[in-house]
Amino acid sequence: MKNKIIIALGFLSITTILSGCFSAKTASVSGKGGEVVGVGGKAFTEPTPYGMVRIDRGYLKMGLEGKDSLWGKQTPVKDISVDGFWMDQTEITNSQYKQFVMWVHDSILRTRLADPAYGGDETYMITEDKNGDPIAPHLDWNKRLPRKPNEDEQRAIESLYAVNPVTGEKLLDYNQMNYKYEVYDYVTAALRRNRLNPEERNLNTDNPVKYDEVVMISKDTAYIDDQGRIVSETINRPLSGPWDFLNTYIVNIFPDTTVWVNDFRNSENETYLRNYFSNAAYNDYPVVGVTWEQANAFCAWRTDYLLKGLGVEARYIQRYRLPTEAEWEYAGRGKDQSEFPWENKDVVTGNGCFYANFKPDRGNYTKDGNLITSKVGSYSPNSNGLYDMAGNAAEWTSTIFTEAGVDAMNDLNPQLSYNAAKEDPYKLKKKSVRGGSWKDPESYIRSAWRTWEYQNQPRSYIGFRCVRSLANSITGKPQKK
């Protein structure tokens, strides 16, 4: 009997075991006699990013079928599929965004402390590797900032602050809080028409490029002029090499705290102007007053901040980014693809408690227990484990806004993207905003509701959260009918 069991187990190990709708091959054959058996390797297991949840790939009927009952607006509908991704459990908070601001502050300060104009302490910069060979200079973040600064160091510290000539207040000079980052456009570089080798441009294409035709490339670049102002330009030039796909951005990243008075004329909101971002009492509230451009800068910084702390596994990690409009709706609807991030179409529970922070009545912002934003995570999460996917702060997506919406996109990972240049007309600067906010009525907080804002326009009711594509999303199973 024992031998029969061993034989049976051996037979299973060299056959295919069926599980559900998929089959999994478990046999391992040694390569002898010149047979091709493939190359082995250790798969990278991606750890769960801090504060994020995994959204597995799946299918969604995106949009609202039929016209909106309140506004009579037709929302494009399409069957789409999206790949898996990580998504922040909550909207990015004031505290998290402050970390970004203070990192920029400290990086500028360390650079100035190493500048001969402020004493020239070269130990704030690393110019050699461990072997003593010269490398590109970069900041030494392990060196502490001076606790008892000398005269030169004090001048460097004070150079980052400005004094109000009327009140005498000494405040951080937010005009200096600029973050420079670079993004390599792999998608544009991969397009066949942009191949560096002209012979590769005409393979099976409906829009062939002549061998000697000049291929024009648009490249974003930026610099600081002599007056300390950011100059952003989009350069159109002939394709000359791989560097043409590297885009440079410089963004002033300090949130616009004046949105609290500019968004609400003839109202008394000075307390929010002075306190919402600076007062630690609001640390766990969603950051607002950030533009789409600033949100992208945060994603870039968060990526670089992560990668510097990793070893060789960094090559597998995908970049933090804003979610596409399709990803946001897919994640917001939850596992049952509900109209709201909760299971039913009511906005209150049987006990009369609200499911989200929004404007439940005309002029009565406090009916749900809040006046403006609320602490992130104050309401129950949806079935994906995501908080505040309805109300609180509306959220930027990476998708440009068009009336056609998803109808103009592919049904696989749908997306429309365009980085509008400064000189572009404003109609090209519309970005999709999802989720509704603390100041919006019930209709606006549905997962499929579409609205927009200009990419350079901050609002007191728009924040964001980040996503990151999965390093390995190949596991899955068919969805049940």
XYZ file of C-alpha atoms in Angstrom:
481
model
C 0.000 0.000 0.000
C 2.846 2.377 0.892
C 4.456 1.931 -2.541
C 1.126 2.635 -4.251
C 0.810 5.947 -2.365
C 4.339 6.976 -3.367
C 3.654 6.097 -7.017
C 0.397 8.067 -6.933
C 2.115 11.134 -5.485
C 4.868 10.858 -8.062
C 2.276 10.722 -10.841
C 0.624 13.920 -9.534
C 3.951 15.756 -9.411
C 4.539 15.356 -13.132
C 1.041 16.106 -14.341
C -1.162 19.156 -14.388
C -3.389 19.728 -11.364
C -6.696 21.408 -12.159
C -8.004 24.073 -9.792
C -11.203 25.925 -10.649
C -10.917 27.305 -14.195
C -7.128 27.338 -14.246
C -4.540 24.589 -14.401
C -1.238 24.764 -12.567
C 1.770 22.807 -13.751
C 3.808 21.535 -10.829
C 6.375 19.323 -12.587
C 10.034 20.313 -12.694
C 12.100 18.748 -15.474
C 15.893 18.861 -15.496
C 17.485 20.049 -18.718
C 19.410 17.176 -20.289
C 20.155 16.233 -23.834
C 20.008 19.771 -25.211
C 16.326 20.402 -24.316
C 15.101 23.960 -23.740
C 13.672 24.046 -20.209
C 13.668 27.792 -19.478
C 15.515 29.922 -16.967
C 14.669 29.886 -13.286
C 14.775 32.731 -10.825
C 13.402 34.038 -7.565
C 10.198 36.043 -7.870
C 10.099 39.418 -6.136
C 7.463 39.543 -3.403
C 6.365 43.134 -2.991
C 5.727 44.191 0.609
C 2.556 46.135 1.340
C 3.380 49.841 1.107
C 2.744 51.760 4.333
C -0.788 53.126 4.520
C -1.947 51.480 1.293
C -4.313 48.659 0.379
C -4.136 46.312 -2.570
C -6.824 46.625 -5.223
C -6.802 43.465 -7.349
C -7.386 43.619 -11.076
C -10.943 43.349 -12.275
C -13.868 44.505 -14.397
C -16.166 47.510 -14.113
C -19.127 48.938 -15.982
C -17.815 52.479 -15.719
C -20.198 55.444 -15.617
C -23.896 55.976 -14.924
C -26.486 54.268 -17.106
C -29.188 56.750 -18.093
C -29.244 60.471 -17.425
C -28.549 61.809 -13.975
C -31.899 62.275 -12.224
C -30.884 65.552 -10.601
C -28.970 67.360 -13.322
C -30.076 65.506 -16.457
C -26.446 64.911 -17.364
C -25.411 61.905 -19.458
C -22.333 60.128 -18.097
C -20.388 57.953 -20.579
C -20.709 54.223 -19.885
C -18.295 51.490 -20.934
C -17.224 48.003 -19.886
C -13.584 48.254 -18.855
C -10.908 46.179 -17.143
C -8.072 47.474 -14.971
C -4.887 45.943 -13.641
C -4.138 45.684 -9.936
C -2.634 48.538 -7.938
C -1.910 49.815 -4.455
C -3.985 52.784 -3.246
C -3.716 55.025 -0.198
C -6.270 54.081 2.436
C -6.967 57.742 3.071
C -6.498 61.058 1.363
C -3.039 62.577 1.821
C -3.124 64.497 5.087
C -1.712 67.864 6.114
C 0.843 65.987 8.206
C 2.056 63.900 5.267
C 2.247 66.907 2.984
C 4.114 68.876 5.674
C 6.797 66.185 5.567
C 7.206 66.985 1.877
C 7.422 70.741 2.562
C 9.954 70.277 5.360
C 12.063 67.948 3.209
C 12.225 70.649 0.537
C 13.022 73.221 3.245
C 15.856 71.100 4.650
C 17.269 70.267 1.224
C 17.496 73.977 0.353
C 19.039 74.751 3.747
C 21.681 72.006 3.432
C 22.557 73.216 -0.059
C 23.057 76.749 1.255
C 25.115 75.593 4.231
C 27.471 73.975 1.716
C 27.580 77.199 -0.357
C 30.710 79.356 0.111
C 28.402 82.381 0.429
C 27.189 80.920 3.743
C 30.436 79.498 5.114
C 30.903 76.673 2.631
C 30.685 73.604 4.882
C 31.404 70.961 2.256
C 30.563 68.128 4.651
C 26.883 68.686 3.833
C 27.610 67.288 0.365
C 28.837 63.832 -0.648
C 31.259 64.036 -3.572
C 33.017 60.634 -3.329
C 31.911 57.019 -3.078
C 33.130 54.558 -0.470
C 36.257 53.905 -2.529
C 37.146 57.577 -2.722
C 36.207 57.905 -6.383
C 34.445 61.146 -7.433
C 30.667 60.980 -7.950
C 27.935 63.483 -8.735
C 27.579 65.713 -5.634
C 24.469 65.119 -3.551
C 23.280 66.025 -0.070
C 24.410 64.071 2.983
C 21.176 63.578 4.903
C 23.003 61.841 7.748
C 24.748 65.063 8.761
C 22.753 66.929 11.376
C 21.730 70.525 10.955
C 23.470 72.931 13.369
C 21.848 73.209 16.794
C 23.917 76.248 17.767
C 24.497 77.933 14.410
C 27.397 80.304 13.921
C 26.977 83.618 12.128
C 27.205 82.155 8.609
C 24.891 79.259 9.440
C 22.368 81.637 10.990
C 22.330 83.705 7.783
C 21.634 80.539 5.798
C 18.735 79.641 8.102
C 17.236 83.123 8.037
C 17.475 83.266 4.245
C 14.524 80.868 4.082
C 12.227 83.192 6.027
C 10.549 86.490 5.270
C 9.351 89.225 7.611
C 5.986 90.879 7.117
C 6.924 94.586 6.980
C 3.603 95.582 8.536
C 3.055 93.036 11.314
C 6.692 92.062 11.861
C 5.805 88.357 11.697
C 8.656 86.062 10.651
C 7.284 83.329 8.404
C 8.633 80.674 6.079
C 9.132 82.171 2.621
C 6.879 79.807 0.692
C 8.041 81.315 -2.618
C 11.328 79.464 -2.159
C 9.725 76.066 -1.555
C 10.405 74.743 -5.054
C 10.869 71.073 -5.860
C 12.701 69.960 -8.978
C 12.130 66.493 -10.377
C 12.580 64.564 -13.588
C 10.340 61.972 -15.219
C 11.386 59.742 -18.068
C 8.491 59.285 -20.513
C 8.756 55.562 -21.240
C 5.437 55.503 -23.096
C 6.424 58.167 -25.628
C 9.859 56.600 -26.002
C 8.239 53.224 -26.768
C 6.063 54.513 -29.611
C 7.213 53.073 -32.911
C 7.236 56.446 -34.651
C 9.769 57.662 -32.059
C 12.289 54.863 -32.502
C 15.837 56.171 -32.701
C 16.570 53.689 -35.478
C 14.540 54.936 -38.513
C 14.310 51.412 -39.927
C 12.127 50.361 -36.975
C 9.483 53.060 -37.474
C 7.519 51.560 -40.398
C 6.757 48.033 -39.233
C 3.039 47.218 -39.666
C 1.805 50.742 -39.148
C -1.112 52.599 -40.739
C 0.705 55.906 -40.376
C 4.188 55.238 -41.735
C 7.052 57.624 -41.156
C 9.403 58.119 -44.065
C 12.958 56.982 -43.540
C 14.371 60.499 -43.857
C 11.439 62.293 -42.203
C 12.252 64.500 -39.215
C 10.420 63.285 -36.101
C 9.461 66.140 -33.769
C 9.414 65.637 -30.011
C 7.809 67.800 -27.296
C 9.936 68.003 -24.166
C 9.043 69.732 -20.882
C 11.804 71.627 -19.139
C 12.052 74.225 -16.380
C 14.585 76.513 -14.693
C 14.830 79.327 -12.140
C 15.550 82.750 -13.640
C 17.692 85.508 -12.113
C 14.688 86.883 -10.206
C 14.045 83.501 -8.581
C 10.951 82.806 -10.672
C 10.102 79.396 -12.108
C 10.185 79.330 -15.893
C 8.447 76.293 -17.404
C 8.739 75.628 -21.123
C 7.688 73.006 -23.625
C 10.332 72.604 -26.301
C 9.506 71.182 -29.714
C 12.596 69.856 -31.448
C 13.757 67.081 -33.763
C 14.304 63.693 -32.150
C 18.015 63.310 -31.500
C 18.475 60.776 -28.707
C 17.088 59.122 -25.561
C 17.476 62.313 -23.523
C 14.608 63.829 -25.505
C 12.187 61.757 -23.418
C 13.427 63.101 -20.064
C 11.127 65.853 -18.792
C 12.128 68.310 -16.068
C 9.670 70.043 -13.756
C 10.059 72.654 -11.027
C 6.990 73.163 -8.863
C 6.366 75.476 -5.936
C 4.894 72.945 -3.558
C 3.512 75.071 -0.720
C -0.291 74.711 -0.596
C -2.366 77.802 -1.277
C -3.925 78.616 2.093
C -5.783 81.590 0.595
C -8.289 79.232 -1.053
C -10.379 79.461 2.098
C -11.153 83.112 1.378
C -10.983 83.026 -2.427
C -13.409 80.101 -2.786
C -15.949 81.734 -0.450
C -16.485 85.413 -1.062
C -18.300 87.514 1.538
C -17.578 85.023 4.303
C -15.387 84.934 7.414
C -12.851 82.146 6.880
C -9.658 83.772 8.142
C -9.284 81.111 10.825
C -8.876 78.436 8.135
C -6.508 80.638 6.143
C -4.191 80.971 9.161
C -4.653 77.572 10.795
C -5.808 74.784 8.484
C -2.368 73.824 7.170
C -0.086 75.247 9.880
C -1.897 74.237 13.072
C -1.102 70.692 14.225
C -4.745 70.324 15.281
C -5.500 69.776 11.581
C -2.641 67.335 10.967
C -4.950 64.385 10.288
C -7.238 66.325 7.960
C -6.887 66.029 4.166
C -4.517 68.522 2.610
C -6.334 70.919 0.280
C -5.281 73.959 -1.700
C -2.923 71.813 -3.778
C -2.976 71.910 -7.554
C -2.812 68.902 -9.837
C 0.787 69.908 -10.564
C 1.655 69.958 -6.854
C 0.010 66.569 -6.331
C 2.184 65.126 -9.107
C 5.274 66.659 -7.508
C 4.371 64.961 -4.212
C 4.070 61.607 -6.005
C 7.508 62.107 -7.591
C 9.087 63.050 -4.244
C 7.420 60.118 -2.489
C 8.842 57.778 -5.107
C 12.383 59.116 -4.810
C 12.121 59.137 -1.016
C 11.168 55.449 -1.079
C 13.729 54.315 -3.635
C 16.641 55.879 -1.743
C 15.841 53.590 1.180
C 15.794 50.401 -0.892
C 18.497 48.162 -2.291
C 18.492 46.167 -5.519
C 14.759 45.485 -5.167
C 14.135 49.146 -6.053
C 14.220 48.189 -9.733
C 10.939 46.285 -9.326
C 9.070 49.064 -7.525
C 6.635 51.107 -9.607
C 6.363 54.877 -9.179
C 3.768 56.578 -7.024
C 1.308 58.495 -9.167
C -2.210 59.864 -9.235
C -4.891 57.271 -10.049
C -6.468 57.230 -13.469
C -10.141 58.127 -13.594
C -10.975 54.464 -14.252
C -8.829 53.207 -11.370
C -10.436 55.697 -9.011
C -13.996 54.681 -9.912
C -13.142 50.970 -9.844
C -11.637 51.307 -6.366
C -14.343 53.658 -5.100
C -17.298 51.473 -6.052
C -15.988 48.609 -3.946
C -16.159 44.903 -4.601
C -19.885 45.022 -5.474
C -19.527 48.010 -7.840
C -22.098 49.975 -5.851
C -23.308 53.435 -6.818
C -21.798 54.791 -3.601
C -18.770 53.450 -1.726
C -21.231 51.661 0.553
C -23.708 48.901 -0.319
C -27.027 50.764 -0.538
C -28.268 53.955 -2.209
C -29.039 55.766 1.046
C -26.598 58.277 2.517
C -27.578 57.531 6.135
C -27.667 54.339 8.153
C -30.772 52.999 9.826
C -29.660 54.818 12.968
C -29.569 58.134 11.130
C -25.760 58.313 10.905
C -24.235 59.622 7.694
C -21.924 57.447 5.610
C -19.775 60.379 4.451
C -18.884 64.024 4.990
C -20.814 66.049 2.399
C -23.464 68.805 2.248
C -26.673 66.960 3.133
C -28.969 69.975 3.032
C -29.137 73.447 1.452
C -26.879 75.682 3.562
C -26.771 73.151 6.404
C -23.202 71.876 6.314
C -23.324 70.626 9.914
C -26.159 68.126 9.508
C -23.592 65.335 9.049
C -21.588 66.495 12.074
C -18.973 68.521 10.190
C -18.666 72.087 8.976
C -15.737 71.709 6.566
C -13.448 68.695 6.144
C -13.248 65.959 8.766
C -10.328 63.862 9.967
C -9.476 61.213 7.406
C -10.913 57.826 8.288
C -13.753 59.248 10.379
C -16.304 57.194 8.422
C -16.345 53.479 7.682
C -14.244 52.248 4.729
C -15.699 50.728 1.600
C -15.355 47.020 0.848
C -11.856 47.631 -0.559
C -10.732 49.097 2.763
C -10.586 52.681 1.430
C -11.759 55.634 3.506
C -13.462 58.835 2.314
C -13.963 57.763 -1.291
C -17.125 59.857 -1.076
C -17.063 63.391 0.293
C -14.510 64.989 2.629
C -12.097 66.170 -0.099
C -12.666 65.632 -3.794
C -9.607 64.052 -5.414
C -7.401 64.726 -8.406
C -6.923 61.987 -10.985
C -4.246 61.789 -13.676
C -6.844 61.751 -16.484
C -7.651 64.773 -18.633
C -11.319 65.723 -18.647
C -13.328 65.424 -21.845
C -17.087 65.145 -22.306
C -16.522 61.852 -24.155
C -14.816 60.443 -21.080
C -14.294 56.706 -21.148
C -15.866 56.471 -24.632
C -12.658 57.947 -26.013
C -10.455 55.484 -24.130
C -9.400 51.875 -24.488
C -11.336 49.258 -22.536
C -8.059 47.927 -21.057
C -6.574 50.210 -18.380
C -8.361 53.242 -19.926
C -6.548 56.558 -19.726
C -6.261 59.909 -21.474
C -3.192 61.873 -20.417
C -1.718 65.178 -21.495
C 0.709 67.453 -19.686
C -0.552 70.833 -20.809
C 2.123 73.451 -21.443
C 1.877 76.875 -19.834
C 0.956 78.455 -23.160
C -1.756 75.884 -23.977
C -5.406 77.030 -23.941
C -7.220 76.363 -20.712
C -9.505 73.753 -22.254
C -6.426 71.490 -22.417
C -5.727 71.977 -18.716
C -8.901 70.320 -17.413
C -8.228 67.316 -15.157
C -10.850 64.902 -13.884
C -11.772 65.214 -10.229
C -13.656 62.442 -8.448
C -15.469 61.666 -5.201
C -17.172 64.960 -4.351
C -16.317 66.944 -1.229
C -17.538 68.297 2.073
C -19.315 71.156 0.219
C -21.067 69.017 -2.425
C -24.624 67.626 -2.469
C -25.514 63.947 -2.463
C -25.472 63.572 -6.265
C -21.827 64.692 -6.493
C -20.447 62.091 -4.105
C -21.470 59.055 -6.158
C -18.525 57.021 -7.381
C -19.353 57.532 -11.069
C -19.932 61.291 -10.897
C -17.493 63.222 -13.099
C -16.306 66.776 -12.617
C -13.127 68.708 -13.375
C -10.783 71.523 -12.436
C -7.871 73.260 -14.157
C -4.537 71.637 -13.370
C -3.066 74.847 -11.906
C -6.127 75.832 -9.844
C -6.063 75.009 -6.103
C -9.327 74.619 -4.216
C -10.347 74.351 -0.560
C -12.259 71.171 -1.385
C -9.817 69.243 -3.614
C -7.079 66.962 -2.287
C -5.623 63.704 -3.560
C -4.363 60.220 -2.802
C -1.623 58.191 -4.504
C -1.593 54.830 -6.230
C 1.221 52.523 -7.282
C 0.981 49.784 -9.897
C 1.657 46.306 -8.579
C 5.142 44.968 -9.196
C 3.491 41.591 -9.805
C -0.197 41.408 -10.697
C -0.159 38.210 -12.719
C -2.040 36.139 -10.155
C -5.792 36.098 -10.514
C -8.874 34.041 -11.240
C -11.905 34.424 -13.503
C -14.719 36.530 -12.146
C -17.846 34.528 -11.396
C -20.947 35.320 -13.376
